[in-house]
PDB file of C-alpha atoms and ligand atoms in Angstrom:
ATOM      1  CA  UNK B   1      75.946  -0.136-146.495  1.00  0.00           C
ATOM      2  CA  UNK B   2      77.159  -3.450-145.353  1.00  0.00           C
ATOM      3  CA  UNK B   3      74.536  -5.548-143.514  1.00  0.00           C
ATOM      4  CA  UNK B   4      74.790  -9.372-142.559  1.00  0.00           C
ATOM      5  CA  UNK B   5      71.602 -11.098-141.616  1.00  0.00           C
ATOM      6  CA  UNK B   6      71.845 -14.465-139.949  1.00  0.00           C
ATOM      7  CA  UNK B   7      74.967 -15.389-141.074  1.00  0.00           C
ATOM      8  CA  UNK B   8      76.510 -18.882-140.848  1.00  0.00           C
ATOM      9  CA  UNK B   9      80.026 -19.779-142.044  1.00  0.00           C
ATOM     10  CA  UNK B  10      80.630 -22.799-141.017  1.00  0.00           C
ATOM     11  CA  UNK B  11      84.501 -25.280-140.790  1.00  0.00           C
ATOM     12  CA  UNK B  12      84.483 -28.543-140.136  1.00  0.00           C
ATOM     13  CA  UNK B  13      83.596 -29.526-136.063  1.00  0.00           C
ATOM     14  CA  UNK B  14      81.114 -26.319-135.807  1.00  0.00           C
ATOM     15  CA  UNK B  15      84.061 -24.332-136.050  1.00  0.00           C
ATOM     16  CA  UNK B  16      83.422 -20.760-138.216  1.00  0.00           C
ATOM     17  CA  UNK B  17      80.613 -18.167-137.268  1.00  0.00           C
ATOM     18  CA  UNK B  18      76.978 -18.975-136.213  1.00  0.00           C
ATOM     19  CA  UNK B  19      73.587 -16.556-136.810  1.00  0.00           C
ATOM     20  CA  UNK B  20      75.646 -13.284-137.260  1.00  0.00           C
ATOM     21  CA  UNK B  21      73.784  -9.956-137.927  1.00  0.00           C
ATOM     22  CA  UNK B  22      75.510  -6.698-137.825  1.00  0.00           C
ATOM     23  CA  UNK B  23      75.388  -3.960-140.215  1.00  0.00           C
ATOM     24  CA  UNK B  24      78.083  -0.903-141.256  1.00  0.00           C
ATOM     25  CA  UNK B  25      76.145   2.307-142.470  1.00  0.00           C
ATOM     26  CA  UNK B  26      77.330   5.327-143.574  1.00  0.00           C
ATOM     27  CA  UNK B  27      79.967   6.954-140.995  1.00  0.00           C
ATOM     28  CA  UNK B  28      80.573   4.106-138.702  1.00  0.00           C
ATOM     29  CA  UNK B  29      83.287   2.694-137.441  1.00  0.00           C
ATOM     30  CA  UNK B  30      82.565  -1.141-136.331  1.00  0.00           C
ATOM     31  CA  UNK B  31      85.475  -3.041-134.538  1.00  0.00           C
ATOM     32  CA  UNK B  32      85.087  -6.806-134.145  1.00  0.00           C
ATOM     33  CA  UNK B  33      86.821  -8.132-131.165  1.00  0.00           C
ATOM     34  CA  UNK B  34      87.886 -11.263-130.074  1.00  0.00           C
ATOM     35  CA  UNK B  35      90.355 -13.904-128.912  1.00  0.00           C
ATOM     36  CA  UNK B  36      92.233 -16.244-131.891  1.00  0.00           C
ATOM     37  CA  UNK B  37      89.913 -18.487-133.180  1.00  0.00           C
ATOM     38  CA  UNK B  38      87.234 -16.596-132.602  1.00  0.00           C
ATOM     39  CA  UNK B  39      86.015 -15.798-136.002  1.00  0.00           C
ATOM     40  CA  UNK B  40      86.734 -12.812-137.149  1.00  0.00           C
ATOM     41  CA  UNK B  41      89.153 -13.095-140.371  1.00  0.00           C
ATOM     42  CA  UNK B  42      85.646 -15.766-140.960  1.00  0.00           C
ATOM     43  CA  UNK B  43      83.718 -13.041-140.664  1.00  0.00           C
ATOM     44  CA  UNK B  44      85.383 -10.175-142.540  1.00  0.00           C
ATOM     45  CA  UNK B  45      85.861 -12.868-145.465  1.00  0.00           C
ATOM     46  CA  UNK B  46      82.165 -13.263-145.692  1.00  0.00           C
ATOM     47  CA  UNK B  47      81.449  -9.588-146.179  1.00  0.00           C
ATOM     48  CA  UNK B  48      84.181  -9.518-149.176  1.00  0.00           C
ATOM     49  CA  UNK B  49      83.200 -12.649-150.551  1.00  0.00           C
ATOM     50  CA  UNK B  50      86.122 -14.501-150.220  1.00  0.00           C
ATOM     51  CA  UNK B  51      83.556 -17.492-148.975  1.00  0.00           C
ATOM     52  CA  UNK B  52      79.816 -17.476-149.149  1.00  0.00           C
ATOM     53  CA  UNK B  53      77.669 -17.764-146.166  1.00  0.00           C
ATOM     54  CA  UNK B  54      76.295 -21.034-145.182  1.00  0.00           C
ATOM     55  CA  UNK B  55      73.229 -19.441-144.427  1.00  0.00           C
ATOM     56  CA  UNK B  56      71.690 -15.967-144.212  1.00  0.00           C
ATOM     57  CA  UNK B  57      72.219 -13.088-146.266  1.00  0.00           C
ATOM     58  CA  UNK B  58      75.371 -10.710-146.549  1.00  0.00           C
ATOM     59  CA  UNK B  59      74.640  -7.208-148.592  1.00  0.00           C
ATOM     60  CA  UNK B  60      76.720  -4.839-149.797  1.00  0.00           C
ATOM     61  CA  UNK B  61      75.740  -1.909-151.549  1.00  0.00           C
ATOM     62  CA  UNK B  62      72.799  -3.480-153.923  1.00  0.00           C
ATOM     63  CA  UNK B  63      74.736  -6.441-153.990  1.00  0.00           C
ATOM     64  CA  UNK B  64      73.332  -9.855-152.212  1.00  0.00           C
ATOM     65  CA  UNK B  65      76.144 -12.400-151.785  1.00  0.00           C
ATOM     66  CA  UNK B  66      74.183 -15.688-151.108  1.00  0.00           C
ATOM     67  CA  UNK B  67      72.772 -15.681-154.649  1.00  0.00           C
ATOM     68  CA  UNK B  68      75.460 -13.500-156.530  1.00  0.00           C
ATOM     69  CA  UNK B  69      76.969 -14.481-159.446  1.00  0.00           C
ATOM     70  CA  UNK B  70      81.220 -14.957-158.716  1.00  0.00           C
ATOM     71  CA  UNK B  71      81.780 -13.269-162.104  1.00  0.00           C
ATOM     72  CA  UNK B  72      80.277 -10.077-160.468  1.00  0.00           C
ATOM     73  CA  UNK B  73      82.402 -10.711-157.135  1.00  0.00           C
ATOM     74  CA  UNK B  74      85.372  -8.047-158.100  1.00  0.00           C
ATOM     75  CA  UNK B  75      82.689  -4.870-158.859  1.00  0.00           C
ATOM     76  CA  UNK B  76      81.373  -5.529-155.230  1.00  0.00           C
ATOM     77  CA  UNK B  77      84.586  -5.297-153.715  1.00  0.00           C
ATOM     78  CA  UNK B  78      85.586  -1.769-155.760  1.00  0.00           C
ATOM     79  CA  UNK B  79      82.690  -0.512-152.624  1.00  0.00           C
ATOM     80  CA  UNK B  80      85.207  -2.281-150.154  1.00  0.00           C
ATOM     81  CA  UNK B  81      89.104  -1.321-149.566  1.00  0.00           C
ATOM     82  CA  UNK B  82      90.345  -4.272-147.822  1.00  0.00           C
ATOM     83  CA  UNK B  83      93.709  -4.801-145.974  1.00  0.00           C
ATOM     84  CA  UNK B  84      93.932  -8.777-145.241  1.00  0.00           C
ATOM     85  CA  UNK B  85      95.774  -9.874-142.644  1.00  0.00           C
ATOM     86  CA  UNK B  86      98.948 -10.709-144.999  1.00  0.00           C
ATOM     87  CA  UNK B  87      98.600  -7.226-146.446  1.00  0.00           C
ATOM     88  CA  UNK B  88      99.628  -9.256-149.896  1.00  0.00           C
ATOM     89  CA  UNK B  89     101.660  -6.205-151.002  1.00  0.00           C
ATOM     90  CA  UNK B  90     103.496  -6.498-154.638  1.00  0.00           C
ATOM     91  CA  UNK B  91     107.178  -6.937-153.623  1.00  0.00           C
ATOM     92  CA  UNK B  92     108.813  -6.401-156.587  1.00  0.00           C
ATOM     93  CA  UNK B  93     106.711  -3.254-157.477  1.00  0.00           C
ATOM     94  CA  UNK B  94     107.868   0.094-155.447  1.00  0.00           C
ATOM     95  CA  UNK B  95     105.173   1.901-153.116  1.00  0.00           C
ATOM     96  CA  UNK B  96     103.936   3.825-155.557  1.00  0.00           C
ATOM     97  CA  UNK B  97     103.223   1.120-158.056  1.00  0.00           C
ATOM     98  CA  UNK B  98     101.487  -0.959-155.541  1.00  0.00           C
ATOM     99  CA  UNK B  99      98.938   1.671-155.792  1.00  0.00           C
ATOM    100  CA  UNK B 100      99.151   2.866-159.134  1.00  0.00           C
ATOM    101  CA  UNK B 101      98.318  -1.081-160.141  1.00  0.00           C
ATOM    102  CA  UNK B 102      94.967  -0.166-158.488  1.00  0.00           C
ATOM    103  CA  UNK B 103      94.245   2.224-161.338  1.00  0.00           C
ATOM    104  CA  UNK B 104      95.369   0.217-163.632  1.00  0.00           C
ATOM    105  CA  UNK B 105      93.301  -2.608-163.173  1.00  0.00           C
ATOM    106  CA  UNK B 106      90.434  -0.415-163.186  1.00  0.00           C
ATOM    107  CA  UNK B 107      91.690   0.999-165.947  1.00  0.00           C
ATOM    108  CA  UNK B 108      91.963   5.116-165.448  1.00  0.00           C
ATOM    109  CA  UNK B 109      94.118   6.853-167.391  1.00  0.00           C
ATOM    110  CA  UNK B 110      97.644   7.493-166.635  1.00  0.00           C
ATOM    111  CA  UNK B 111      97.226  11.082-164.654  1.00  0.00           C
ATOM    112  CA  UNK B 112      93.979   9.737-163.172  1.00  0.00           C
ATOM    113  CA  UNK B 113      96.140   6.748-161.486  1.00  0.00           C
ATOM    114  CA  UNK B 114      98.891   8.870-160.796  1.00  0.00           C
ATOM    115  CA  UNK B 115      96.869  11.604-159.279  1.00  0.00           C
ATOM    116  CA  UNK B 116      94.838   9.284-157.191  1.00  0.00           C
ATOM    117  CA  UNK B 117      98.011   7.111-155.417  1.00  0.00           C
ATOM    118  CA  UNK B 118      99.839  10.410-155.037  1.00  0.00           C
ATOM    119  CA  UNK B 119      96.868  12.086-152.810  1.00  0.00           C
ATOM    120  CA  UNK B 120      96.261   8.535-150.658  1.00  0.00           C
ATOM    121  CA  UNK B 121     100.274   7.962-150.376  1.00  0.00           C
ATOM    122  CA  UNK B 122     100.425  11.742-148.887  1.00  0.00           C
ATOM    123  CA  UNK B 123      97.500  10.610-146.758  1.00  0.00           C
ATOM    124  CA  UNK B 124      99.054   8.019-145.432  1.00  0.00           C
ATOM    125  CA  UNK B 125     102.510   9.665-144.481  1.00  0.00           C
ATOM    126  CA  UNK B 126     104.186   7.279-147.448  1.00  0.00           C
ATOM    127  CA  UNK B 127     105.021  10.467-149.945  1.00  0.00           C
ATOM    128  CA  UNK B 128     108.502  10.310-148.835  1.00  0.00           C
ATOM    129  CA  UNK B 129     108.529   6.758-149.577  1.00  0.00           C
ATOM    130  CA  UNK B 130     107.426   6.438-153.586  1.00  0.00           C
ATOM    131  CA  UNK B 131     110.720   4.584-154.917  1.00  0.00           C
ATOM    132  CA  UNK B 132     111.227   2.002-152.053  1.00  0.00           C
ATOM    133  CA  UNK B 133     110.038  -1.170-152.372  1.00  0.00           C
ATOM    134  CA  UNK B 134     108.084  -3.313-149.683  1.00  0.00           C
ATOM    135  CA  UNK B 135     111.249  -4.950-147.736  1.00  0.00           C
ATOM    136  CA  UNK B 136     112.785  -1.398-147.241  1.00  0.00           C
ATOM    137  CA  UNK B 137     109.951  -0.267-145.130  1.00  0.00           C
ATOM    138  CA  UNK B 138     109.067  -0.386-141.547  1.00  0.00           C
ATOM    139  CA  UNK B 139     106.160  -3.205-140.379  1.00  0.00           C
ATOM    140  CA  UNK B 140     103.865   0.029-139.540  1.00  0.00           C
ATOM    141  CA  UNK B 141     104.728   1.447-142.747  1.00  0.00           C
ATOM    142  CA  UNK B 142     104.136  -1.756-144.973  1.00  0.00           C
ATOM    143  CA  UNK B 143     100.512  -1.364-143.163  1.00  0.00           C
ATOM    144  CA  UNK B 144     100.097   2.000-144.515  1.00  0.00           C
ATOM    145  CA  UNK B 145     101.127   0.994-147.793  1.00  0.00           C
ATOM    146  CA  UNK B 146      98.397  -1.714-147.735  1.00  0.00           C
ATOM    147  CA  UNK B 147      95.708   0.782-146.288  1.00  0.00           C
ATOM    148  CA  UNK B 148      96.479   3.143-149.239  1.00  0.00           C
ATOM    149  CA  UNK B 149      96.171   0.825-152.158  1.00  0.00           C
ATOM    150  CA  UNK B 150      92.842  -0.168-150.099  1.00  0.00           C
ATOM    151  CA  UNK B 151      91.875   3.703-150.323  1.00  0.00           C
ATOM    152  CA  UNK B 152      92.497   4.517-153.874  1.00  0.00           C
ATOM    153  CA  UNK B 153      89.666   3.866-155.183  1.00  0.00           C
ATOM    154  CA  UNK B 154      87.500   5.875-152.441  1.00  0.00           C
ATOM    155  CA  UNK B 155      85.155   2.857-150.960  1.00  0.00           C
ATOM    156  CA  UNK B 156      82.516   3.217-149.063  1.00  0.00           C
ATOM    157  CA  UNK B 157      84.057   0.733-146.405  1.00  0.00           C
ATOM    158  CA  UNK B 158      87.498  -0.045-145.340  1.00  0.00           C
ATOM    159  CA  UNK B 159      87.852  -3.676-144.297  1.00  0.00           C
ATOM    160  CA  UNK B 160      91.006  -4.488-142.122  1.00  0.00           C
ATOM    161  CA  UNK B 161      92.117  -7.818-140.488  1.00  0.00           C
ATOM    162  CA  UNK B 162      94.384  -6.913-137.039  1.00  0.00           C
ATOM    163  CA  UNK B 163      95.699  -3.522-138.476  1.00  0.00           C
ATOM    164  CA  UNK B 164      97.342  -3.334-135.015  1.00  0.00           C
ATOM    165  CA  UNK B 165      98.757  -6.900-134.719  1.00  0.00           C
ATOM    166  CA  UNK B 166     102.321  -7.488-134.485  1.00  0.00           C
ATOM    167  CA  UNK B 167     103.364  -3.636-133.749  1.00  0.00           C
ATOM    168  CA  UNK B 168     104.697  -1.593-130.755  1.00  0.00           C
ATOM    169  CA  UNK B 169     102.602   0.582-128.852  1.00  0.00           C
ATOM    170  CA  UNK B 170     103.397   3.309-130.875  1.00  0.00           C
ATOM    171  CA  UNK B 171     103.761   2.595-134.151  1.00  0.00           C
ATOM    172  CA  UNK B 172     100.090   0.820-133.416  1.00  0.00           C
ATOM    173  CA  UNK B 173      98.483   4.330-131.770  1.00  0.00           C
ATOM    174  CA  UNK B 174     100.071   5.839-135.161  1.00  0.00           C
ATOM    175  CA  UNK B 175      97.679   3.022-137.150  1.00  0.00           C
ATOM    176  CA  UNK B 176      94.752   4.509-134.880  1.00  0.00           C
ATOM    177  CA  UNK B 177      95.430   8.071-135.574  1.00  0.00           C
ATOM    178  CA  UNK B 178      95.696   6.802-139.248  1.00  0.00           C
ATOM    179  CA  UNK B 179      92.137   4.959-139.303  1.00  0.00           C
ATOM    180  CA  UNK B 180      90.541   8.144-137.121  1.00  0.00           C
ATOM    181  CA  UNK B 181      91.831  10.135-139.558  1.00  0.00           C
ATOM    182  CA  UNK B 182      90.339   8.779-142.614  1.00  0.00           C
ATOM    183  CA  UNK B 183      87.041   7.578-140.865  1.00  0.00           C
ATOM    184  CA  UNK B 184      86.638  11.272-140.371  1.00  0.00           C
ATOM    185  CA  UNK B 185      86.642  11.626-143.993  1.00  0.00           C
ATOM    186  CA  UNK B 186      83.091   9.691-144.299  1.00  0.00           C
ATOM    187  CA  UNK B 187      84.824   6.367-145.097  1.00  0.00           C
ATOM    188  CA  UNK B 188      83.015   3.794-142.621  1.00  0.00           C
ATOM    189  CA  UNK B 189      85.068   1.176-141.360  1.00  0.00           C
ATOM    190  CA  UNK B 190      84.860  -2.704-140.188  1.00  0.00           C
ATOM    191  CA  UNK B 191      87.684  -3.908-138.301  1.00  0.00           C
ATOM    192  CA  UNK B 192      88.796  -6.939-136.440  1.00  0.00           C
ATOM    193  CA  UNK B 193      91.770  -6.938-133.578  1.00  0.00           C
ATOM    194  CA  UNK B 194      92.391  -8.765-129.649  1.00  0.00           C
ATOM    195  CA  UNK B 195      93.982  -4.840-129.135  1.00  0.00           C
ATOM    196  CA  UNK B 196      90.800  -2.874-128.730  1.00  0.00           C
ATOM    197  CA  UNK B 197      91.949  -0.969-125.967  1.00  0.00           C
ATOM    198  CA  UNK B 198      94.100   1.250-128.466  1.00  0.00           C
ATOM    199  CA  UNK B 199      91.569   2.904-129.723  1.00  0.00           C
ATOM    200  CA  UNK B 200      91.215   5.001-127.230  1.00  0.00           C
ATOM    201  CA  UNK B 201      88.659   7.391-127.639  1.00  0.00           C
ATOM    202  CA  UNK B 202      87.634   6.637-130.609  1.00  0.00           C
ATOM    203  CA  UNK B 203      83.841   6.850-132.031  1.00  0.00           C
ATOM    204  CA  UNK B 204      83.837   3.081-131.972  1.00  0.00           C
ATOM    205  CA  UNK B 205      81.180   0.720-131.729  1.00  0.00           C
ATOM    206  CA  UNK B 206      82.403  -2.476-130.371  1.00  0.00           C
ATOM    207  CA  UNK B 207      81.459  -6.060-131.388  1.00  0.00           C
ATOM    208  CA  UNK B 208      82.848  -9.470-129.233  1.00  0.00           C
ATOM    209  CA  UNK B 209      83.050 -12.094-131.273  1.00  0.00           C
ATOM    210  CA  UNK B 210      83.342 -14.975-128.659  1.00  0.00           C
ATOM    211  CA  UNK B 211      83.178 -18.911-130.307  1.00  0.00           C
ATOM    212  CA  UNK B 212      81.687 -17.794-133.595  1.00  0.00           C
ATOM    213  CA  UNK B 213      78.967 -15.907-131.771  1.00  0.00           C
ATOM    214  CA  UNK B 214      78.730 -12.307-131.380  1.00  0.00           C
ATOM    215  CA  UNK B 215      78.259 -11.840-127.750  1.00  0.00           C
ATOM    216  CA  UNK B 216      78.326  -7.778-127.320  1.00  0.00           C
ATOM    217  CA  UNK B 217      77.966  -4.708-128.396  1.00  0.00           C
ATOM    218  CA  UNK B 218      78.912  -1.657-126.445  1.00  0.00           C
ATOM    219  CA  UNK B 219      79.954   2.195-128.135  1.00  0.00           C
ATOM    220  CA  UNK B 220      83.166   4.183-127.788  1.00  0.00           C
ATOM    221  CA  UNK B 221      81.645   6.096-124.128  1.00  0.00           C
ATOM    222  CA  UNK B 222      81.380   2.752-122.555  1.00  0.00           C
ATOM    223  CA  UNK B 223      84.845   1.165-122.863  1.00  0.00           C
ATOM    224  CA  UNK B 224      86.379   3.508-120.374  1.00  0.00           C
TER     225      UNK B 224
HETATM  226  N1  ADP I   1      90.073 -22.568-143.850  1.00  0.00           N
HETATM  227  C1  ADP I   1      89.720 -23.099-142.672  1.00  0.00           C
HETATM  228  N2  ADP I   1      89.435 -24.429-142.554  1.00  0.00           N
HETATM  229  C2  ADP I   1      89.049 -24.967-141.385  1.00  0.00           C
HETATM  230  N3  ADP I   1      88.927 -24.274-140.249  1.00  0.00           N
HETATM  231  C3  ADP I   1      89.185 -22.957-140.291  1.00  0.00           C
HETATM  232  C4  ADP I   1      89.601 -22.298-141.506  1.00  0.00           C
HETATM  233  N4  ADP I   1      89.797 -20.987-141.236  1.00  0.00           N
HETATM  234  C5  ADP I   1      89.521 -20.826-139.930  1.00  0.00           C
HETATM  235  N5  ADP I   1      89.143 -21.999-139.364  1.00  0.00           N
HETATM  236  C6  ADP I   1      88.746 -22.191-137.950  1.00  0.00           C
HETATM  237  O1  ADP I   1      87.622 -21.359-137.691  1.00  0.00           O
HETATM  238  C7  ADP I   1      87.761 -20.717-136.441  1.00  0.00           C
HETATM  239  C8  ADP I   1      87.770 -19.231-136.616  1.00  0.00           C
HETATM  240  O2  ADP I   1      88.939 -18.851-137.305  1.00  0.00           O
HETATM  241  P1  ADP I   1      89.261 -17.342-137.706  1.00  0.00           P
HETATM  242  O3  ADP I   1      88.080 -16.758-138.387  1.00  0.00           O
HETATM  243  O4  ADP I   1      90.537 -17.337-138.442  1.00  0.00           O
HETATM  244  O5  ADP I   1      89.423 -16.669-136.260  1.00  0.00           O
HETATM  245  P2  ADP I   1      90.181 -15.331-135.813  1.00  0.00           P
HETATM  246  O6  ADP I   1      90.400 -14.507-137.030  1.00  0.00           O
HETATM  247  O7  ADP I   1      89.259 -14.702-134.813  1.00  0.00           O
HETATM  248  O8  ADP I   1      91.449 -15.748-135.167  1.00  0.00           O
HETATM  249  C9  ADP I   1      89.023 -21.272-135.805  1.00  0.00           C
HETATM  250  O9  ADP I   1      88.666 -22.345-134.980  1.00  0.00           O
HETATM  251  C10 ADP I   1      89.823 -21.735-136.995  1.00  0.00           C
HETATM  252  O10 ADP I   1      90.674 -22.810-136.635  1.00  0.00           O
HETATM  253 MG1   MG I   2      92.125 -13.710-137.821  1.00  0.00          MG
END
C-alpha cells in the first residue's frame, strides 16, 4: 500500500505540493493529472523518496518516510518499480543487461536474473530486441525497456512519470495496452500525464493535480 497523509513538498515561492492525501491499495490504478507545473513529478518523488515531505506522512509498505532512515531508502523502493521521466536507461549496456543489472544489484544468481529479465522483456514485446542497445530503439520502445527493468523485481506498485509524453497516438495507446496489461496482473499503479484521455476505458481512478493541490477525483465510468 502506498498512502500519503497531508503531504507538503514545498520549492521556493509556495511552489511544490500542499496537504496531499491519496492512497494506492492493492489493484488500483491511480493517474495523477495535471497541467506543467502542476506538481506531479513533486509528487511521485515524494512517494519514492527522492525528497522528504515537508510535512505529513508518506507510507509505503511498513515503511514511514518522514522519519526513515536514508540508509533504508533503496529496500523501500524494491516495493516500487519506477520509470522517471528521463527513463535513465544504461546506454552502453544492451536491453537485456539493463534488466539483468536489476538482478544483479540485488544480487540473484545468474539463472535467477536471467530468467526474470527474459519473462518481463517478453512481457513487454522487447524479446526480439535483447542485443540492441538504447539508441537503436524506437522512443515507445526505450519506454518499454524502462517499464521492464521497473518490473523485474515484481513490486507491488509501478510508479511512472508521463509514460505517454512525447509519443504518437499510437505508439502511446500501445503504452496503455502495455500498463492495462500488467495492472491486470495485480501490480497497482500510480501515474502522472496532461494525456488522460488515452486511457480510454481503463479501470482508472483519476486525480487533478491543479497548483500543488489535488482538486478531483473522479473513476474510469465518469470520464466519458
Ligand atoms: N527542484 C526544484 N526547485 C525549485 N522548484 C521546483 C523544482 N522542481 C519543481 N519545481 C517547481 O515546482 C512546481 C511543480 O513542478 P513539477 O512537480 O515538476 O510539476 P509537473 O511534473 O506537474 O510538471 C513547478 O512550479 C516547478 O517549477
Ligand atoms: Mg513532471
Amino acid at each position: 500500500m502506498i498512502e500519503l497523509i497531508r503531504v507538503t513538498r514545498e520549492y521556493r515561492k509556495g511552489r511544490g505540493i500542499h496537504d496531499i492525501s491519496l492512497r494506492v491499495g492493492k489493484g488500483d490504478w491511480v493517474v495523477i493529472v495535471g497541467h506543467a507545473g502542476a506538481g506531479k513529478s513533486t509528487l511521485l518523488r515524494t512517494v519514492y523518496a527522492e525528497h522528504r515531505p515537508d510535512s505529513g506522512e508518506v507510507i509505503v509498505g511498513d515503511y514511514r518516510l518522514s522519519s526513515m532512515n536514508d540508509r533504508k531508502i533503496p529496500k523501500m523502493r524494491r516495493l516500487l518499480g519506477i520509470v522517471d521521466q528521463e527513463l535513465a536507461l544504461v546506454q552502453d549496456r544492451t536491453v537485456y543487461q539493463n534488466v539483468a543489472l536489476v538482478g544483479e544489484v540485488l544480487g540473484w544468481s545468474r539463472n535467477k536474473t536471467r530468467a526474470a529479465s527474459l519473462r518481463v522483456l517478453n512481457r513487454v514485446g522487447l524479446y526480439n530486441h535483447l542485443d540492441a542497445y538504447p539508441s537503436q530503439l524506437s522512443f515507445g520502445e526505450q519506454r518499454r525497456l524502462a517499464i521492464a527493468r521497473a518490473l523485474v523485481g515484481d513490486p507491488f506498485a509501478l510508479i511512472m512519470d508521463e509514460p505517454l509524453g512525447h509519443l504518437d497516438q499510437e505508439t502511446a495507446l500501445g503504452i496503455v495496452d502495455l500498463l492495462a496489461s500488467i495492472h491486470a496482473r495485480g501490480t497497482a499503479m500510480l501515474l502522472a500525464t496532461h494525456r488522460v484521455e488515452l486511457f480510454g476505458e481503463n479501470p482508472i481512478r483519476v486525480h487533478t493535480l491543479e497548483r500543488g493541490h489535488l482538486t478531483l477525483a473522479r473513476n474510469a465510468e465518469e470520464n466519458a
